[in-house]
Amino acid sequence: MKETYPFPKKPLPYDFDALEPYIDRETMEYHHDKHLGTYTDKLNQALSGYPDYQGWTLEELLCNLEKLPEELRTPVIHNGGGVYNHWMYFSSLGREKKPMGETALKKVAESFGSLEQMKAKMKELALGVFGSGYVWLAVKDGTLVLEQTANQDTPLSLGMIPILPLDVWEHAYYLKHQNRRADYLEQYMSAVDWGIVGERIEEVVKW
Ligand code: MN
């Protein structure tokens, strides 16, 4: 991602109702416009007084937290993470509904047995996230892994390359499913564009 301060409010790459019946229009409107919108505003506010860091991309900010002034670090973790994680989330969903390519499928099978087993493990981990957070498919030392993260922490800051975020903040599902996180997890798996996930895997994983 090449964007720097002021970080833009990117439109969804598809219509708000493009993920129906899996993820409803109203949830997408709130999630994208209000939640991501607020993270973007707050990140820009936080960076407005720090010209030295206004040329940094989200990756540069989130991979170099220790280089930031202390008072900027927490706002970047919360809001920079919020922007990065949501850009990843929305760009992982819907669209062409392509299947995952053969090469990526083989890599997934090496780590998890099969794509179906990977989805099952991801859902299991997502049910175990206490409070707000994510489960990520990520690459760590050249290998695909599944990791839980809290709040808006991102695998980037933990030395991993993020591939697919599963957002389990209540704002991702409460309007449609209320407290039934498991129902959302099921629908989420149908809303993911596995073709895009496969392309990311093929770009990143060392062979
Ligand atoms: Mn979210």
Short mmCIF file of C-alpha atoms and ligand atoms in Angstrom, two decimals:
data_model
loop_
_atom_site.label_atom_id
_atom_site.label_comp_id
_atom_site.label_asym_id
_atom_site.label_seq_id
_atom_site.Cartn_x
_atom_site.Cartn_y
_atom_site.Cartn_z
CA MET A 1 0.00 0.00 0.00
CA LYS A 2 1.57 3.22 -1.18
CA GLU A 3 -0.70 5.76 0.53
CA THR A 4 0.71 8.25 3.03
CA TYR A 5 -0.70 11.11 5.14
CA PRO A 6 -3.36 12.33 4.68
CA PHE A 7 -4.71 8.80 4.36
CA PRO A 8 -7.67 8.70 1.95
CA LYS A 9 -11.13 7.31 2.53
CA LYS A 10 -10.98 4.68 -0.19
CA PRO A 11 -14.33 3.57 -1.59
CA LEU A 12 -15.31 -0.08 -1.30
CA PRO A 13 -14.09 -1.95 -4.39
CA TYR A 14 -17.65 -3.28 -4.90
CA ASP A 15 -21.23 -2.27 -4.04
CA PHE A 16 -22.41 -2.23 -0.42
CA ASP A 17 -24.87 -5.03 -1.23
CA ALA A 18 -22.39 -7.07 -3.30
CA LEU A 19 -21.85 -9.54 -0.45
CA GLU A 20 -25.57 -10.26 0.13
CA PRO A 21 -26.84 -12.65 1.35
CA TYR A 22 -23.68 -13.37 3.34
CA ILE A 23 -22.90 -9.91 4.66
CA ASP A 24 -25.74 -7.38 4.53
CA ARG A 25 -25.68 -3.88 3.10
CA GLU A 26 -26.34 -2.12 6.42
CA THR A 27 -23.43 -3.84 8.15
CA MET A 28 -21.15 -2.97 5.25
CA GLU A 29 -22.24 0.69 5.30
CA TYR A 30 -21.56 1.10 9.00
CA HIS A 31 -18.41 -0.97 8.95
CA HIS A 32 -16.85 0.80 5.97
CA ASP A 33 -18.13 4.36 6.24
CA LYS A 34 -18.37 4.82 10.00
CA HIS A 35 -15.85 2.48 11.60
CA LEU A 36 -13.09 2.64 8.97
CA GLY A 37 -13.94 6.32 8.42
CA THR A 38 -13.29 7.08 12.10
CA TYR A 39 -9.99 5.17 12.17
CA THR A 40 -8.90 7.17 9.11
CA ASP A 41 -9.87 10.52 10.65
CA LYS A 42 -8.13 9.72 13.92
CA LEU A 43 -4.95 8.50 12.21
CA ASN A 44 -4.79 11.71 10.17
CA GLN A 45 -5.43 13.81 13.29
CA ALA A 46 -2.67 11.99 15.16
CA LEU A 47 -0.13 12.54 12.36
CA SER A 48 -1.13 16.14 11.62
CA GLY A 49 1.40 17.56 14.10
CA TYR A 50 4.25 15.25 13.04
CA PRO A 51 5.55 16.22 9.57
CA ASP A 52 8.56 13.89 9.98
CA TYR A 53 6.26 10.87 9.71
CA GLN A 54 3.79 12.15 7.11
CA GLY A 55 5.74 10.52 4.26
CA TRP A 56 5.55 7.07 5.86
CA THR A 57 3.21 4.39 4.50
CA LEU A 58 1.05 2.31 6.83
CA GLU A 59 3.52 -0.56 6.53
CA GLU A 60 6.42 1.72 7.47
CA LEU A 61 4.53 3.11 10.46
CA LEU A 62 3.32 -0.28 11.71
CA CYS A 63 6.63 -2.10 11.17
CA ASN A 64 8.67 0.61 12.92
CA LEU A 65 6.60 1.44 15.99
CA GLU A 66 9.73 1.71 18.14
CA LYS A 67 11.01 4.56 15.95
CA LEU A 68 7.93 6.72 16.55
CA PRO A 69 7.72 9.32 19.34
CA GLU A 70 6.13 7.66 22.35
CA GLU A 71 2.99 9.81 22.27
CA LEU A 72 2.38 8.88 18.61
CA ARG A 73 2.83 5.13 19.08
CA THR A 74 -0.52 4.26 20.67
CA PRO A 75 -2.63 6.31 18.21
CA VAL A 76 -0.76 4.63 15.33
CA ILE A 77 -1.26 1.14 16.83
CA HIS A 78 -4.99 1.79 17.29
CA ASN A 79 -5.85 3.84 14.23
CA GLY A 80 -3.09 2.96 11.78
CA GLY A 81 -3.83 -0.68 12.59
CA GLY A 82 -7.53 0.06 12.20
CA VAL A 83 -7.03 1.50 8.72
CA TYR A 84 -4.58 -1.17 7.56
CA ASN A 85 -6.64 -4.09 8.90
CA HIS A 86 -9.85 -2.80 7.33
CA TRP A 87 -8.26 -2.13 3.95
CA MET A 88 -7.10 -5.75 4.04
CA TYR A 89 -10.53 -6.97 5.20
CA PHE A 90 -12.64 -5.18 2.59
CA SER A 91 -10.26 -6.03 -0.24
CA SER A 92 -10.41 -9.74 0.71
CA LEU A 93 -14.15 -10.06 0.23
CA GLY A 94 -16.55 -10.64 -2.65
CA ARG A 95 -15.88 -9.40 -6.10
CA GLU A 96 -15.16 -12.08 -8.66
CA LYS A 97 -15.64 -15.05 -6.34
CA LYS A 98 -12.74 -16.84 -7.95
CA PRO A 99 -11.59 -20.16 -6.50
CA MET A 100 -8.10 -20.36 -5.04
CA GLY A 101 -5.43 -21.34 -7.59
CA GLU A 102 -3.73 -24.74 -7.53
CA THR A 103 -0.34 -23.52 -6.33
CA ALA A 104 -1.81 -21.70 -3.34
CA LEU A 105 -4.11 -24.63 -2.54
CA LYS A 106 -1.07 -26.90 -2.32
CA LYS A 107 0.62 -24.47 0.06
CA VAL A 108 -2.51 -24.30 2.24
CA ALA A 109 -2.69 -28.10 2.28
CA GLU A 110 0.95 -28.32 3.41
CA SER A 111 0.18 -26.17 6.45
CA PHE A 112 -3.38 -27.17 7.35
CA GLY A 113 -4.30 -30.37 5.48
CA SER A 114 -6.76 -28.65 3.13
CA LEU A 115 -8.52 -25.33 2.54
CA GLU A 116 -11.61 -26.69 4.33
CA GLN A 117 -9.50 -27.65 7.34
CA MET A 118 -7.89 -24.22 7.32
CA LYS A 119 -11.34 -22.57 7.37
CA ALA A 120 -12.44 -24.81 10.25
CA LYS A 121 -9.33 -23.96 12.26
CA MET A 122 -9.79 -20.25 11.52
CA LYS A 123 -13.40 -20.38 12.76
CA GLU A 124 -12.37 -22.27 15.89
CA LEU A 125 -9.71 -19.67 16.70
CA ALA A 126 -12.20 -16.86 15.97
CA LEU A 127 -14.67 -18.27 18.49
CA GLY A 128 -11.87 -18.17 21.05
CA VAL A 129 -11.00 -14.48 20.60
CA PHE A 130 -12.08 -12.82 23.85
CA GLY A 131 -13.36 -9.30 23.28
CA SER A 132 -12.35 -7.48 20.11
CA GLY A 133 -9.76 -8.74 17.69
CA TYR A 134 -8.95 -10.76 14.62
CA VAL A 135 -7.79 -14.10 13.39
CA TRP A 136 -5.27 -13.84 10.58
CA LEU A 137 -3.97 -16.09 7.90
CA ALA A 138 -0.40 -14.82 7.68
CA VAL A 139 3.06 -15.81 6.55
CA LYS A 140 5.70 -16.26 9.23
CA ASP A 141 9.23 -17.31 8.21
CA GLY A 142 7.95 -18.43 4.81
CA THR A 143 5.18 -20.61 6.25
CA LEU A 144 1.41 -20.07 6.39
CA VAL A 145 0.12 -19.71 9.94
CA LEU A 146 -3.10 -18.73 11.74
CA GLU A 147 -2.75 -16.15 14.53
CA GLN A 148 -5.11 -14.34 16.89
CA THR A 149 -4.54 -10.63 17.46
CA ALA A 150 -6.23 -8.30 19.96
CA ASN A 151 -7.90 -4.95 19.25
CA GLN A 152 -6.40 -3.42 16.08
CA ASP A 153 -2.97 -5.03 16.45
CA THR A 154 -1.66 -6.21 13.12
CA PRO A 155 0.62 -9.14 12.18
CA LEU A 156 2.86 -6.58 10.42
CA SER A 157 4.02 -5.32 13.81
CA LEU A 158 4.73 -8.91 14.87
CA GLY A 159 7.06 -9.65 11.94
CA MET A 160 4.46 -11.49 9.86
CA ILE A 161 3.03 -10.80 6.42
CA PRO A 162 -0.77 -10.54 6.62
CA ILE A 163 -2.77 -12.50 4.03
CA LEU A 164 -6.39 -12.65 5.22
CA PRO A 165 -8.02 -10.94 8.22
CA LEU A 166 -11.10 -12.32 9.92
CA ASP A 167 -12.54 -9.36 11.81
CA VAL A 168 -14.38 -10.55 14.93
CA TRP A 169 -15.13 -7.16 16.43
CA GLU A 170 -18.86 -7.10 17.18
CA HIS A 171 -19.29 -4.20 14.73
CA ALA A 172 -18.53 -6.71 11.93
CA TYR A 173 -21.67 -8.74 12.65
CA TYR A 174 -23.85 -7.35 15.44
CA LEU A 175 -26.51 -5.68 13.26
CA LYS A 176 -27.35 -8.94 11.51
CA HIS A 177 -26.32 -11.66 13.94
CA GLN A 178 -26.33 -9.89 17.33
CA ASN A 179 -24.27 -12.08 19.66
CA ARG A 180 -24.11 -15.10 17.33
CA ARG A 181 -20.51 -14.90 16.24
CA ALA A 182 -20.54 -18.46 14.87
CA ASP A 183 -23.25 -17.55 12.33
CA TYR A 184 -21.16 -14.64 11.07
CA LEU A 185 -18.05 -16.83 10.77
CA GLU A 186 -19.94 -19.24 8.54
CA GLN A 187 -21.20 -16.42 6.28
CA TYR A 188 -17.82 -14.71 6.22
CA MET A 189 -16.19 -17.77 4.66
CA SER A 190 -18.68 -17.54 1.77
CA ALA A 191 -18.02 -13.82 1.31
CA VAL A 192 -14.24 -14.19 0.94
CA ASP A 193 -12.74 -14.01 -2.54
CA TRP A 194 -10.47 -17.05 -2.24
CA GLY A 195 -8.92 -16.27 -5.62
CA ILE A 196 -7.45 -13.05 -4.22
CA VAL A 197 -6.29 -14.84 -1.08
CA GLY A 198 -4.54 -17.40 -3.30
CA GLU A 199 -2.80 -14.66 -5.28
CA ARG A 200 -1.49 -13.10 -2.07
CA ILE A 201 -0.19 -16.48 -0.89
CA GLU A 202 1.60 -17.06 -4.19
CA GLU A 203 3.23 -13.62 -4.06
CA VAL A 204 4.58 -14.04 -0.57
CA VAL A 205 5.32 -17.63 0.32
CA LYS A 206 8.85 -18.79 -0.45
CA TRP A 207 8.98 -22.01 -2.49
MN MN B 1 -13.95 -3.97 11.76
#
